[in-house]
XYZ file of C-alpha atoms in Angstrom:
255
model
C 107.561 192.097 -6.930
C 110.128 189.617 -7.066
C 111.920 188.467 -3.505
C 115.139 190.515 -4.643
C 113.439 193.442 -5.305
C 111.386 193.192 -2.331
C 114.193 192.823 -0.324
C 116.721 195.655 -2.294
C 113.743 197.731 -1.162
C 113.495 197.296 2.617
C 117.206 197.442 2.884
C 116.611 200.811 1.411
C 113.850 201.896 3.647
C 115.614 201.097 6.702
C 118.139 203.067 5.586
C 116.033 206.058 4.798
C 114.083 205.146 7.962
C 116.739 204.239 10.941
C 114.714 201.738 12.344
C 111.625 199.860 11.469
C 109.425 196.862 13.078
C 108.568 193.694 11.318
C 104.925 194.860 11.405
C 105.845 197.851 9.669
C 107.502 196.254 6.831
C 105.038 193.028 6.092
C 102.183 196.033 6.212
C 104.174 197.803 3.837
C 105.083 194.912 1.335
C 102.016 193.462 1.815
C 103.830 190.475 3.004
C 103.462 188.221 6.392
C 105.941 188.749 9.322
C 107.626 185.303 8.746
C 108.402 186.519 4.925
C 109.781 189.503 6.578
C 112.282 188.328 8.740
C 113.275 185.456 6.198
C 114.119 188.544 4.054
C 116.152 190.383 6.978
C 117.903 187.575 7.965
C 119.011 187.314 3.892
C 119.860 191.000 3.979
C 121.862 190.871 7.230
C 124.029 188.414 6.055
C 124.821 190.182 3.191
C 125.697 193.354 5.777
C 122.647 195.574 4.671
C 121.685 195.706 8.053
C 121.377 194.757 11.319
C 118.328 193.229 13.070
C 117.348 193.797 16.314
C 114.380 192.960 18.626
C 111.202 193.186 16.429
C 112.885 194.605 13.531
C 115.614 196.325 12.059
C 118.392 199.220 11.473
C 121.010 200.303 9.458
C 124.049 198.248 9.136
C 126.160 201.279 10.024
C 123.650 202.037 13.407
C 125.833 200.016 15.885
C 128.566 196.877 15.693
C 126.733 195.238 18.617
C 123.041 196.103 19.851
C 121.935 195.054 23.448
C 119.175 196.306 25.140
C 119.121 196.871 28.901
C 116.953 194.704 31.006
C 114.495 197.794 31.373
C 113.921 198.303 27.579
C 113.719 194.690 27.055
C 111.114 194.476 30.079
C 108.701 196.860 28.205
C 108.819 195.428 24.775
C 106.573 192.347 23.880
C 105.045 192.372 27.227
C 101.869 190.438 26.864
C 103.867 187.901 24.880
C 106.148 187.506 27.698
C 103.510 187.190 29.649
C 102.136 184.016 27.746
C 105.511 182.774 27.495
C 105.928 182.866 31.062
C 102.794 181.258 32.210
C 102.714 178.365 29.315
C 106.736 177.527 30.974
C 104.925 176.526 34.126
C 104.334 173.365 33.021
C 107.960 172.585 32.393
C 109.034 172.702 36.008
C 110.049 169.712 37.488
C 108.052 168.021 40.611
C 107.662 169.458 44.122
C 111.554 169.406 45.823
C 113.074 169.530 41.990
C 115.976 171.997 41.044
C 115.745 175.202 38.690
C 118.473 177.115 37.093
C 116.965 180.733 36.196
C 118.587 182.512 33.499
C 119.018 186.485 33.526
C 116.069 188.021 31.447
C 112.469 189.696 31.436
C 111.122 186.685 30.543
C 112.397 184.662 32.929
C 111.854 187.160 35.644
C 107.800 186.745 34.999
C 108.449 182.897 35.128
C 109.673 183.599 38.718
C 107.327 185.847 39.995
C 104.551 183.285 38.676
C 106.341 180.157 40.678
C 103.257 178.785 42.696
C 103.303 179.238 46.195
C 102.506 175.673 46.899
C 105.589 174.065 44.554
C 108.610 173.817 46.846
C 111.582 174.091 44.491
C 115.545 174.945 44.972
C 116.293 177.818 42.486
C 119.543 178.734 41.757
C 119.790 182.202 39.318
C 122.277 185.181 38.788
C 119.806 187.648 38.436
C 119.928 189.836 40.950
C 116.541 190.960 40.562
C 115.098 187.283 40.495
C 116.726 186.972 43.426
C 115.048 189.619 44.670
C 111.497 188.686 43.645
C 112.227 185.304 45.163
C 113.916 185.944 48.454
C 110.808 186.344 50.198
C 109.145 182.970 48.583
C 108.038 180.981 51.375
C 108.421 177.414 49.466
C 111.898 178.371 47.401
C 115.079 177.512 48.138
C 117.433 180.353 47.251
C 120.815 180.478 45.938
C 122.289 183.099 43.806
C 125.895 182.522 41.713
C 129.013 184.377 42.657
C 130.402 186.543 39.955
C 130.366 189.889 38.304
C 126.922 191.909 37.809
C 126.814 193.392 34.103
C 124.642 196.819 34.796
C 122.775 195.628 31.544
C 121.189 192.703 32.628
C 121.655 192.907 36.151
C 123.124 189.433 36.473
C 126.426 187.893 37.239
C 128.695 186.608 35.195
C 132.457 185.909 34.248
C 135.079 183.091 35.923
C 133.447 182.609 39.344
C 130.063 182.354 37.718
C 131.200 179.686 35.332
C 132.826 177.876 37.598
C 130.210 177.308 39.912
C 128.070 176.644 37.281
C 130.098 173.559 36.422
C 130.259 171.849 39.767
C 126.024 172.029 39.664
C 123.315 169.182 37.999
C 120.295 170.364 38.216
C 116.454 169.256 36.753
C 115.825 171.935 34.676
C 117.316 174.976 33.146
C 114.910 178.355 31.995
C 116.964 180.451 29.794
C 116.441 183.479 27.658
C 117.860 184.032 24.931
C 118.700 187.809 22.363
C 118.262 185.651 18.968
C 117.750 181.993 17.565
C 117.636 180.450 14.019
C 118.539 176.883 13.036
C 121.559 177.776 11.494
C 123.166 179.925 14.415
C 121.041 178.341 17.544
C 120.754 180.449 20.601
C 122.750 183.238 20.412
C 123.767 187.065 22.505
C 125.888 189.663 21.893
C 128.119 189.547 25.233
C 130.819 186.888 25.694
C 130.550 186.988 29.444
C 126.717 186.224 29.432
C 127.271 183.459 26.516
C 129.683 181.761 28.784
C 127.171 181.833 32.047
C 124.407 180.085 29.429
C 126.354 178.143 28.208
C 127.152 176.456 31.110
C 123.743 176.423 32.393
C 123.009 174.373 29.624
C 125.676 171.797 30.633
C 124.772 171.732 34.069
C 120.897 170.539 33.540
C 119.342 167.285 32.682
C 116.480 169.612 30.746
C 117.110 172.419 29.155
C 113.715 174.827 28.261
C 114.262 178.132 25.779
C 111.792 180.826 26.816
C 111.277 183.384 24.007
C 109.433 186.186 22.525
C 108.457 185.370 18.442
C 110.156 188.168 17.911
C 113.301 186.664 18.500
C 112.993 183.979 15.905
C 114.934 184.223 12.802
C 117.453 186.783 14.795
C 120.863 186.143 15.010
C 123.373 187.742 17.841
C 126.884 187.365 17.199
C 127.917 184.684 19.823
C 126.365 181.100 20.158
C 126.084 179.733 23.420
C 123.603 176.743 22.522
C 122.826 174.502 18.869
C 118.946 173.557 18.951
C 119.912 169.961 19.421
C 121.253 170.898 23.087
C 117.631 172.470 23.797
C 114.833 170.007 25.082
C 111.772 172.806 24.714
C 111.419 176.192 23.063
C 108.613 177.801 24.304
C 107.451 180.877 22.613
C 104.096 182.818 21.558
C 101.605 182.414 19.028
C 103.828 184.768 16.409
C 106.162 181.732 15.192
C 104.945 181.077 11.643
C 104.331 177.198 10.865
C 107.539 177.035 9.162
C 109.972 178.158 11.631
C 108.218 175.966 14.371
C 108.434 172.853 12.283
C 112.559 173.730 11.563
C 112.925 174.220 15.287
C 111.287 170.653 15.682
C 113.083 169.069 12.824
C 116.282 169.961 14.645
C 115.455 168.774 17.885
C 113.253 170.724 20.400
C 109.838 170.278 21.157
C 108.329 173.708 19.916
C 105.483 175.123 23.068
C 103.171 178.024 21.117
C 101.375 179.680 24.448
């Protein structure tokens, strides 16, 4: 089967289907998962349809998909996981500073923060907030702003503002989709303005994501891959995609 036909034929499916998984469709095709979502990515472009965490649905399903933190929180949780722990070694040295980005994989990088590394975190998720209030070796500050109910984090004017009077060592953020040719992208404007000036206010910037993000694309940028220092992700990033994310400037972590 030519790549055309291949791909004239999962549009259809996830038509007929409403919503399918990347696993679903390699097993299907007989293809691997980083064929697959080369082929969506071609497809969405072309407004077939619209890709979404893991997969894919009909064009026509929604203008703009975001899950809410608790969905997100049970999808891809042993990658997380991995994700999380393999960040660890990114943090900057006992008395360092940490921006925490909104997210479900962040939130496991905080609950993991050892209880011996004294740090200064500064986040506007409320619930990292929460998990770190009671840390006995972090410094706590959470941003002014307003909390989105989807991902339980503050954002808007007040956020960004504060955000630009802050330097800090290193910046964690999540991130709903990134390819080389669209970066580090998420659907809201509000939470691509708060990233985006997270990313201005650190000296190191580290991406923490799910394979199952690569090779998605949400429709506003808040970050090129030049701007990121590390992308850390799982062992689901084909060879290809890791050595693009490396040829245009971050150094690619597999947990």
């Amino acid at each position: 089967m030519y790549a055309e036909e291949r791909q004239q034929a999962m549009a259809q499916l996830v038509t007929e289907q409403g919503r399918l998984s990347v696993a679903a469709i390699a097993e299907r095709f007989d293809v691997t998962t980083e064929t697959v979502r080369r082929d969506l990515s071609v497809l969405e472009r072309m407004g077939l349809l619209r890709r979404v965490h893991g997969g894919a649905v009909p064009a026509s399903s929604l203008a703009v998909i975001e899950s809410g933190l608790g969905e997100r929180d049970q999808a891809n949780t042993a990658q997380k996981e991995l994700v999380a722990k393999a960040a660890l070694e990114q943090l900057p040295p006992p008395g360092g500073t940490v921006l925490l980005d909104a997210g479900s994989t962040t939130a496991r990088l905080a609950s993991l923060l050892p209880r011996d590394h004294r740090l200064t975190v500064i986040t506007h998720a409320v619930p990292i907030a929460a998990r770190l209030a009671v840390h006995p070796q972090i410094e706590l500050h959470l941003l002014p702003g307003r909390v989105r109910t989807t991902t339980q984090a503050a954002v808007g004017a007040d956020t960004v503002t504060a955000l630009h009077h802050l330097r800090v060592d290193v910046a964690f953020l999540g991130t709903n989709g990134i390819t080389v040719e669209h970066g580090l992208s998420t659907p809201d404007h509000d939470e691509a303005a708060a990233k985006r000036a997270m990313v201005g206010a650190a000296r190191r910037v580290v991406c923490l994501t799910d394979a199952s993000k690569v090779g998605t694309e949400a429709a506003i940028r808040f970050a090129t891959l030049d701007e990121i220092d590390v992308v850390v992700t799982d062992g689901g990033v084909g060879p290809a995609d890791r050595e693009a994310f490396e040829a245009a400037g971050p150094e690619v972590v597999v947990a």
